[in-house]
């Protein structure tokens, strides 16, 4: 059984990393894609919107597909969608058709939306089987994948490898890897196991996760922490350039400091979560994030600002995965709860940063981060909602 759990864990780590590699591969080539398409910044914004559109559709439909087929098949199918979309993006850049790139991003986004819920459901189930906190480390595998993908992207650019060749090679790597590891993921996780249509219907009608106070509070935790992560992903390099007057290369390097802190936080979090529990660790993480963001906003010294970026990354690293773990505590309705929390988290990723940009246009990006600061403080105050239930509370609902 231990060997099976280890293989299951390694398969999920691999799929998470593949998603990160694919995402960073696209990101690394976006300036060249913009140039070959001859797209303006506004047009490129609409093209990139395809990723958000596909992600939202995937998130909203994931729970239904998982209930019918199980999360293994959805996880595999979604990963294949991601790498297929990557190939379509490469093809669109080769034939210089904006519409094809847009379609490719929709396909990628659909895969990411489905994968976020499916792999998280698998991760929650793995945590129950292993009796160990693993979701932060699994999300850390995605972060590691983004670093690998960015490195491979930089190498491809240095070698002057055409975009289409680069993205197709990553896609082939993804296809082969998924075919090799999918069999180590147990079949049937998350699948409805009702003995009759009546039981299935009753089960569905009883669970309305959007009316559960605990689930909503977990959503607030994830909202605040995902907003802290997403705002840094979208705006931190530019904020460092505008606020600390560094050049673009230095701004990107400082963003790398944030990504490294996220990776360290996620890889090491499991030990502290298992030893001290979710609530104390989440509170400590929110305090770290608040301190880090405050050092970036209210300080003019670059060295202290970089330290603040690192602390910000450490603090923001675990809110999303720990929220997903908490949402899956009760196995009955776990798919719906994980799906709902994922929707909240992705909404913070997709909608929060553009809103922050509008505010930053008026008050400056550094001052706009005050909004992020407030949401993280709120997340810290409601972190008690992530408390692990007692054995009595874990009993199936009647």
PDB file of N, CA, C and O in Angstrom, residues 156-216:
ATOM      1  N   UNK A 156      15.451  28.066 -25.280  1.00  0.00           N
ATOM      2  CA  UNK A 156      14.908  28.021 -26.640  1.00  0.00           C
ATOM      3  C   UNK A 156      15.078  29.356 -27.349  1.00  0.00           C
ATOM      4  O   UNK A 156      15.407  29.407 -28.543  1.00  0.00           O
ATOM      5  N   UNK A 157      14.866  30.444 -26.625  1.00  0.00           N
ATOM      6  CA  UNK A 157      15.038  31.784 -27.209  1.00  0.00           C
ATOM      7  C   UNK A 157      16.506  32.011 -27.570  1.00  0.00           C
ATOM      8  O   UNK A 157      16.827  32.527 -28.644  1.00  0.00           O
ATOM      9  N   UNK A 158      17.409  31.624 -26.650  1.00  0.00           N
ATOM     10  CA  UNK A 158      18.843  31.802 -26.908  1.00  0.00           C
ATOM     11  C   UNK A 158      19.300  31.001 -28.125  1.00  0.00           C
ATOM     12  O   UNK A 158      20.178  31.433 -28.875  1.00  0.00           O
ATOM     13  N   UNK A 159      18.683  29.819 -28.322  1.00  0.00           N
ATOM     14  CA  UNK A 159      19.032  28.960 -29.464  1.00  0.00           C
ATOM     15  C   UNK A 159      18.295  29.372 -30.733  1.00  0.00           C
ATOM     16  O   UNK A 159      18.466  28.739 -31.782  1.00  0.00           O
ATOM     17  N   UNK A 160      17.448  30.422 -30.605  1.00  0.00           N
ATOM     18  CA  UNK A 160      16.624  30.884 -31.729  1.00  0.00           C
ATOM     19  C   UNK A 160      15.731  29.759 -32.271  1.00  0.00           C
ATOM     20  O   UNK A 160      15.493  29.661 -33.477  1.00  0.00           O
ATOM     21  N   UNK A 161      15.236  28.930 -31.364  1.00  0.00           N
ATOM     22  CA  UNK A 161      14.331  27.847 -31.742  1.00  0.00           C
ATOM     23  C   UNK A 161      12.966  28.440 -32.073  1.00  0.00           C
ATOM     24  O   UNK A 161      12.417  29.204 -31.276  1.00  0.00           O
ATOM     25  N   UNK A 162      12.404  28.134 -33.231  1.00  0.00           N
ATOM     26  CA  UNK A 162      11.088  28.688 -33.586  1.00  0.00           C
ATOM     27  C   UNK A 162      10.038  28.362 -32.523  1.00  0.00           C
ATOM     28  O   UNK A 162      10.075  27.282 -31.903  1.00  0.00           O
ATOM     29  N   UNK A 163       9.113  29.277 -32.333  1.00  0.00           N
ATOM     30  CA  UNK A 163       8.069  29.099 -31.319  1.00  0.00           C
ATOM     31  C   UNK A 163       7.323  27.794 -31.520  1.00  0.00           C
ATOM     32  O   UNK A 163       7.095  27.034 -30.566  1.00  0.00           O
ATOM     33  N   UNK A 164       6.949  27.506 -32.765  1.00  0.00           N
ATOM     34  CA  UNK A 164       6.144  26.312 -33.037  1.00  0.00           C
ATOM     35  C   UNK A 164       6.905  25.044 -32.670  1.00  0.00           C
ATOM     36  O   UNK A 164       6.325  24.106 -32.098  1.00  0.00           O
ATOM     37  N   UNK A 165       8.206  24.980 -32.946  1.00  0.00           N
ATOM     38  CA  UNK A 165       9.003  23.802 -32.596  1.00  0.00           C
ATOM     39  C   UNK A 165       9.110  23.659 -31.084  1.00  0.00           C
ATOM     40  O   UNK A 165       8.936  22.569 -30.518  1.00  0.00           O
ATOM     41  N   UNK A 166       9.386  24.771 -30.415  1.00  0.00           N
ATOM     42  CA  UNK A 166       9.511  24.766 -28.956  1.00  0.00           C
ATOM     43  C   UNK A 166       8.232  24.250 -28.300  1.00  0.00           C
ATOM     44  O   UNK A 166       8.265  23.319 -27.473  1.00  0.00           O
ATOM     45  N   UNK A 167       7.091  24.816 -28.667  1.00  0.00           N
ATOM     46  CA  UNK A 167       5.836  24.452 -28.006  1.00  0.00           C
ATOM     47  C   UNK A 167       5.393  23.040 -28.360  1.00  0.00           C
ATOM     48  O   UNK A 167       4.821  22.332 -27.518  1.00  0.00           O
ATOM     49  N   UNK A 168       5.663  22.592 -29.576  1.00  0.00           N
ATOM     50  CA  UNK A 168       5.308  21.219 -29.948  1.00  0.00           C
ATOM     51  C   UNK A 168       6.184  20.218 -29.196  1.00  0.00           C
ATOM     52  O   UNK A 168       5.699  19.163 -28.762  1.00  0.00           O
ATOM     53  N   UNK A 169       7.449  20.536 -29.017  1.00  0.00           N
ATOM     54  CA  UNK A 169       8.324  19.650 -28.237  1.00  0.00           C
ATOM     55  C   UNK A 169       7.824  19.509 -26.798  1.00  0.00           C
ATOM     56  O   UNK A 169       7.808  18.401 -26.238  1.00  0.00           O
ATOM     57  N   UNK A 170       7.416  20.628 -26.198  1.00  0.00           N
ATOM     58  CA  UNK A 170       6.862  20.571 -24.833  1.00  0.00           C
ATOM     59  C   UNK A 170       5.575  19.744 -24.826  1.00  0.00           C
ATOM     60  O   UNK A 170       5.325  18.955 -23.905  1.00  0.00           O
ATOM     61  N   UNK A 171       4.759  19.895 -25.871  1.00  0.00           N
ATOM     62  CA  UNK A 171       3.510  19.133 -25.967  1.00  0.00           C
ATOM     63  C   UNK A 171       3.775  17.636 -26.060  1.00  0.00           C
ATOM     64  O   UNK A 171       3.107  16.834 -25.397  1.00  0.00           O
ATOM     65  N   UNK A 172       4.743  17.254 -26.875  1.00  0.00           N
ATOM     66  CA  UNK A 172       5.095  15.834 -27.015  1.00  0.00           C
ATOM     67  C   UNK A 172       5.587  15.283 -25.680  1.00  0.00           C
ATOM     68  O   UNK A 172       5.201  14.185 -25.258  1.00  0.00           O
ATOM     69  N   UNK A 173       6.429  16.069 -24.997  1.00  0.00           N
ATOM     70  CA  UNK A 173       6.884  15.675 -23.672  1.00  0.00           C
ATOM     71  C   UNK A 173       5.700  15.445 -22.735  1.00  0.00           C
ATOM     72  O   UNK A 173       5.657  14.452 -21.988  1.00  0.00           O
ATOM     73  N   UNK A 174       4.719  16.328 -22.797  1.00  0.00           N
ATOM     74  CA  UNK A 174       3.538  16.204 -21.953  1.00  0.00           C
ATOM     75  C   UNK A 174       2.722  14.964 -22.276  1.00  0.00           C
ATOM     76  O   UNK A 174       2.315  14.221 -21.371  1.00  0.00           O
ATOM     77  N   UNK A 175       2.472  14.710 -23.569  1.00  0.00           N
ATOM     78  CA  UNK A 175       1.705  13.537 -23.980  1.00  0.00           C
ATOM     79  C   UNK A 175       2.367  12.249 -23.486  1.00  0.00           C
ATOM     80  O   UNK A 175       1.710  11.388 -22.881  1.00  0.00           O
ATOM     81  N   UNK A 176       3.654  12.127 -23.740  1.00  0.00           N
ATOM     82  CA  UNK A 176       4.379  10.906 -23.373  1.00  0.00           C
ATOM     83  C   UNK A 176       4.371  10.712 -21.858  1.00  0.00           C
ATOM     84  O   UNK A 176       4.116   9.601 -21.357  1.00  0.00           O
ATOM     85  N   UNK A 177       4.614  11.794 -21.127  1.00  0.00           N
ATOM     86  CA  UNK A 177       4.689  11.695 -19.666  1.00  0.00           C
ATOM     87  C   UNK A 177       3.349  11.290 -19.070  1.00  0.00           C
ATOM     88  O   UNK A 177       3.282  10.428 -18.180  1.00  0.00           O
ATOM     89  N   UNK A 178       2.266  11.881 -19.546  1.00  0.00           N
ATOM     90  CA  UNK A 178       0.931  11.536 -19.033  1.00  0.00           C
ATOM     91  C   UNK A 178       0.615  10.074 -19.294  1.00  0.00           C
ATOM     92  O   UNK A 178       0.082   9.362 -18.429  1.00  0.00           O
ATOM     93  N   UNK A 179       0.948   9.590 -20.485  1.00  0.00           N
ATOM     94  CA  UNK A 179       0.690   8.188 -20.811  1.00  0.00           C
ATOM     95  C   UNK A 179       1.491   7.234 -19.929  1.00  0.00           C
ATOM     96  O   UNK A 179       1.073   6.111 -19.670  1.00  0.00           O
ATOM     97  N   UNK A 180       2.647   7.696 -19.447  1.00  0.00           N
ATOM     98  CA  UNK A 180       3.482   6.858 -18.594  1.00  0.00           C
ATOM     99  C   UNK A 180       3.012   6.827 -17.143  1.00  0.00           C
ATOM    100  O   UNK A 180       3.153   5.802 -16.457  1.00  0.00           O
ATOM    101  N   UNK A 181       2.433   7.938 -16.645  1.00  0.00           N
ATOM    102  CA  UNK A 181       2.155   8.028 -15.202  1.00  0.00           C
ATOM    103  C   UNK A 181       0.682   7.872 -14.828  1.00  0.00           C
ATOM    104  O   UNK A 181       0.377   7.637 -13.657  1.00  0.00           O
ATOM    105  N   UNK A 182      -0.239   7.971 -15.796  1.00  0.00           N
ATOM    106  CA  UNK A 182      -1.654   8.023 -15.426  1.00  0.00           C
ATOM    107  C   UNK A 182      -2.115   6.755 -14.715  1.00  0.00           C
ATOM    108  O   UNK A 182      -3.008   6.791 -13.849  1.00  0.00           O
ATOM    109  N   UNK A 183      -1.504   5.610 -15.037  1.00  0.00           N
ATOM    110  CA  UNK A 183      -1.960   4.344 -14.459  1.00  0.00           C
ATOM    111  C   UNK A 183      -1.668   4.244 -12.968  1.00  0.00           C
ATOM    112  O   UNK A 183      -2.216   3.369 -12.279  1.00  0.00           O
ATOM    113  N   UNK A 184      -0.819   5.117 -12.445  1.00  0.00           N
ATOM    114  CA  UNK A 184      -0.507   5.094 -11.019  1.00  0.00           C
ATOM    115  C   UNK A 184      -1.520   5.884 -10.193  1.00  0.00           C
ATOM    116  O   UNK A 184      -1.439   5.902  -8.965  1.00  0.00           O
ATOM    117  N   UNK A 185      -2.457   6.554 -10.872  1.00  0.00           N
ATOM    118  CA  UNK A 185      -3.510   7.297 -10.177  1.00  0.00           C
ATOM    119  C   UNK A 185      -4.716   6.379 -10.020  1.00  0.00           C
ATOM    120  O   UNK A 185      -5.217   5.831 -11.009  1.00  0.00           O
ATOM    121  N   UNK A 186      -5.218   6.172  -8.799  1.00  0.00           N
ATOM    122  CA  UNK A 186      -6.347   5.262  -8.594  1.00  0.00           C
ATOM    123  C   UNK A 186      -7.582   5.688  -9.384  1.00  0.00           C
ATOM    124  O   UNK A 186      -7.825   6.879  -9.597  1.00  0.00           O
ATOM    125  N   UNK A 187      -8.336   4.700  -9.807  1.00  0.00           N
ATOM    126  CA  UNK A 187      -9.545   4.979 -10.590  1.00  0.00           C
ATOM    127  C   UNK A 187     -10.727   5.181  -9.650  1.00  0.00           C
ATOM    128  O   UNK A 187     -10.848   4.501  -8.634  1.00  0.00           O
ATOM    129  N   UNK A 188     -11.577   6.147  -9.986  1.00  0.00           N
ATOM    130  CA  UNK A 188     -12.846   6.291  -9.279  1.00  0.00           C
ATOM    131  C   UNK A 188     -12.896   7.361  -8.201  1.00  0.00           C
ATOM    132  O   UNK A 188     -13.963   7.607  -7.634  1.00  0.00           O
ATOM    133  N   UNK A 189     -11.776   8.021  -7.912  1.00  0.00           N
ATOM    134  CA  UNK A 189     -11.792   9.082  -6.894  1.00  0.00           C
ATOM    135  C   UNK A 189     -12.748  10.188  -7.314  1.00  0.00           C
ATOM    136  O   UNK A 189     -12.674  10.694  -8.426  1.00  0.00           O
ATOM    137  N   UNK A 190     -13.660  10.547  -6.411  1.00  0.00           N
ATOM    138  CA  UNK A 190     -14.603  11.623  -6.693  1.00  0.00           C
ATOM    139  C   UNK A 190     -15.823  11.212  -7.481  1.00  0.00           C
ATOM    140  O   UNK A 190     -16.749  12.009  -7.653  1.00  0.00           O
ATOM    141  N   UNK A 191     -15.855   9.972  -7.963  1.00  0.00           N
ATOM    142  CA  UNK A 191     -16.981   9.519  -8.773  1.00  0.00           C
ATOM    143  C   UNK A 191     -18.172   9.216  -7.892  1.00  0.00           C
ATOM    144  O   UNK A 191     -18.036   8.640  -6.810  1.00  0.00           O
ATOM    145  N   UNK A 192     -19.364   9.622  -8.349  1.00  0.00           N
ATOM    146  CA  UNK A 192     -20.583   9.334  -7.604  1.00  0.00           C
ATOM    147  C   UNK A 192     -20.779   7.825  -7.525  1.00  0.00           C
ATOM    148  O   UNK A 192     -20.694   7.109  -8.528  1.00  0.00           O
ATOM    149  N   UNK A 193     -21.039   7.314  -6.300  1.00  0.00           N
ATOM    150  CA  UNK A 193     -21.182   5.872  -6.123  1.00  0.00           C
ATOM    151  C   UNK A 193     -22.569   5.507  -5.589  1.00  0.00           C
ATOM    152  O   UNK A 193     -22.722   4.590  -4.794  1.00  0.00           O
ATOM    153  N   UNK A 194     -23.556   6.248  -6.029  1.00  0.00           N
ATOM    154  CA  UNK A 194     -24.924   5.973  -5.590  1.00  0.00           C
ATOM    155  C   UNK A 194     -25.416   4.684  -6.219  1.00  0.00           C
ATOM    156  O   UNK A 194     -25.080   4.347  -7.344  1.00  0.00           O
ATOM    157  N   UNK A 195     -26.225   3.953  -5.487  1.00  0.00           N
ATOM    158  CA  UNK A 195     -26.764   2.697  -5.998  1.00  0.00           C
ATOM    159  C   UNK A 195     -27.950   2.897  -6.906  1.00  0.00           C
ATOM    160  O   UNK A 195     -28.374   1.982  -7.590  1.00  0.00           O
ATOM    161  N   UNK A 196     -28.481   4.092  -6.900  1.00  0.00           N
ATOM    162  CA  UNK A 196     -29.641   4.343  -7.759  1.00  0.00           C
ATOM    163  C   UNK A 196     -29.673   5.799  -8.147  1.00  0.00           C
ATOM    164  O   UNK A 196     -29.008   6.630  -7.549  1.00  0.00           O
ATOM    165  N   UNK A 197     -30.456   6.120  -9.163  1.00  0.00           N
ATOM    166  CA  UNK A 197     -30.601   7.505  -9.599  1.00  0.00           C
ATOM    167  C   UNK A 197     -31.232   8.343  -8.499  1.00  0.00           C
ATOM    168  O   UNK A 197     -30.915   9.521  -8.338  1.00  0.00           O
ATOM    169  N   UNK A 198     -32.128   7.725  -7.725  1.00  0.00           N
ATOM    170  CA  UNK A 198     -32.791   8.461  -6.656  1.00  0.00           C
ATOM    171  C   UNK A 198     -31.776   8.908  -5.614  1.00  0.00           C
ATOM    172  O   UNK A 198     -31.798  10.048  -5.153  1.00  0.00           O
ATOM    173  N   UNK A 199     -30.850   8.008  -5.249  1.00  0.00           N
ATOM    174  CA  UNK A 199     -29.840   8.343  -4.251  1.00  0.00           C
ATOM    175  C   UNK A 199     -28.923   9.446  -4.756  1.00  0.00           C
ATOM    176  O   UNK A 199     -28.558  10.355  -4.029  1.00  0.00           O
ATOM    177  N   UNK A 200     -28.561   9.359  -6.050  1.00  0.00           N
ATOM    178  CA  UNK A 200     -27.696  10.379  -6.635  1.00  0.00           C
ATOM    179  C   UNK A 200     -28.373  11.734  -6.627  1.00  0.00           C
ATOM    180  O   UNK A 200     -27.780  12.754  -6.290  1.00  0.00           O
ATOM    181  N   UNK A 201     -29.658  11.753  -6.990  1.00  0.00           N
ATOM    182  CA  UNK A 201     -30.411  12.994  -7.036  1.00  0.00           C
ATOM    183  C   UNK A 201     -30.536  13.612  -5.649  1.00  0.00           C
ATOM    184  O   UNK A 201     -30.362  14.810  -5.454  1.00  0.00           O
ATOM    185  N   UNK A 202     -30.826  12.735  -4.641  1.00  0.00           N
ATOM    186  CA  UNK A 202     -30.962  13.234  -3.281  1.00  0.00           C
ATOM    187  C   UNK A 202     -29.643  13.792  -2.773  1.00  0.00           C
ATOM    188  O   UNK A 202     -29.591  14.830  -2.120  1.00  0.00           O
ATOM    189  N   UNK A 203     -28.549  13.084  -3.098  1.00  0.00           N
ATOM    190  CA  UNK A 203     -27.238  13.543  -2.655  1.00  0.00           C
ATOM    191  C   UNK A 203     -26.920  14.910  -3.217  1.00  0.00           C
ATOM    192  O   UNK A 203     -26.426  15.783  -2.523  1.00  0.00           O
ATOM    193  N   UNK A 204     -27.204  15.092  -4.499  1.00  0.00           N
ATOM    194  CA  UNK A 204     -26.919  16.365  -5.150  1.00  0.00           C
ATOM    195  C   UNK A 204     -27.758  17.484  -4.568  1.00  0.00           C
ATOM    196  O   UNK A 204     -27.305  18.616  -4.415  1.00  0.00           O
ATOM    197  N   UNK A 205     -29.029  17.143  -4.226  1.00  0.00           N
ATOM    198  CA  UNK A 205     -29.931  18.184  -3.745  1.00  0.00           C
ATOM    199  C   UNK A 205     -29.584  18.613  -2.322  1.00  0.00           C
ATOM    200  O   UNK A 205     -29.882  19.721  -1.916  1.00  0.00           O
ATOM    201  N   UNK A 206     -28.940  17.704  -1.540  1.00  0.00           N
ATOM    202  CA  UNK A 206     -28.637  18.023  -0.150  1.00  0.00           C
ATOM    203  C   UNK A 206     -27.415  18.927  -0.003  1.00  0.00           C
ATOM    204  O   UNK A 206     -27.266  19.613   0.983  1.00  0.00           O
ATOM    205  N   UNK A 207     -26.513  18.848  -0.979  1.00  0.00           N
ATOM    206  CA  UNK A 207     -25.248  19.577  -0.846  1.00  0.00           C
ATOM    207  C   UNK A 207     -25.277  20.850  -1.675  1.00  0.00           C
ATOM    208  O   UNK A 207     -25.226  20.805  -2.901  1.00  0.00           O
ATOM    209  N   UNK A 208     -25.423  21.972  -0.990  1.00  0.00           N
ATOM    210  CA  UNK A 208     -25.287  23.270  -1.648  1.00  0.00           C
ATOM    211  C   UNK A 208     -24.164  23.992  -0.919  1.00  0.00           C
ATOM    212  O   UNK A 208     -24.372  24.645   0.093  1.00  0.00           O
ATOM    213  N   UNK A 209     -22.952  23.821  -1.454  1.00  0.00           N
ATOM    214  CA  UNK A 209     -21.769  24.295  -0.732  1.00  0.00           C
ATOM    215  C   UNK A 209     -21.749  25.801  -0.578  1.00  0.00           C
ATOM    216  O   UNK A 209     -21.095  26.329   0.336  1.00  0.00           O
ATOM    217  N   UNK A 210     -22.434  26.521  -1.467  1.00  0.00           N
ATOM    218  CA  UNK A 210     -22.423  27.989  -1.403  1.00  0.00           C
ATOM    219  C   UNK A 210     -23.254  28.515  -0.222  1.00  0.00           C
ATOM    220  O   UNK A 210     -23.219  29.706   0.075  1.00  0.00           O
ATOM    221  N   UNK A 211     -23.963  27.619   0.470  1.00  0.00           N
ATOM    222  CA  UNK A 211     -24.735  28.029   1.644  1.00  0.00           C
ATOM    223  C   UNK A 211     -24.065  27.588   2.945  1.00  0.00           C
ATOM    224  O   UNK A 211     -24.612  27.807   4.025  1.00  0.00           O
ATOM    225  N   UNK A 212     -22.899  26.975   2.841  1.00  0.00           N
ATOM    226  CA  UNK A 212     -22.203  26.500   4.032  1.00  0.00           C
ATOM    227  C   UNK A 212     -21.260  27.579   4.558  1.00  0.00           C
ATOM    228  O   UNK A 212     -20.302  27.965   3.864  1.00  0.00           O
ATOM    229  N   UNK A 213     -21.484  28.067   5.774  1.00  0.00           N
ATOM    230  CA  UNK A 213     -20.625  29.138   6.314  1.00  0.00           C
ATOM    231  C   UNK A 213     -19.145  28.778   6.312  1.00  0.00           C
ATOM    232  O   UNK A 213     -18.301  29.606   5.963  1.00  0.00           O
ATOM    233  N   UNK A 214     -18.812  27.536   6.684  1.00  0.00           N
ATOM    234  CA  UNK A 214     -17.403  27.144   6.739  1.00  0.00           C
ATOM    235  C   UNK A 214     -16.766  27.204   5.350  1.00  0.00           C
ATOM    236  O   UNK A 214     -15.648  27.715   5.190  1.00  0.00           O
ATOM    237  N   UNK A 215     -17.472  26.689   4.351  1.00  0.00           N
ATOM    238  CA  UNK A 215     -16.932  26.703   2.987  1.00  0.00           C
ATOM    239  C   UNK A 215     -16.742  28.133   2.506  1.00  0.00           C
ATOM    240  O   UNK A 215     -15.743  28.455   1.849  1.00  0.00           O
ATOM    241  N   UNK A 216     -17.687  29.001   2.826  1.00  0.00           N
ATOM    242  CA  UNK A 216     -17.571  30.407   2.417  1.00  0.00           C
ATOM    243  C   UNK A 216     -16.380  31.084   3.091  1.00  0.00           C
ATOM    244  O   UNK A 216     -15.660  31.868   2.458  1.00  0.00           O
TER     245      UNK A 216
END
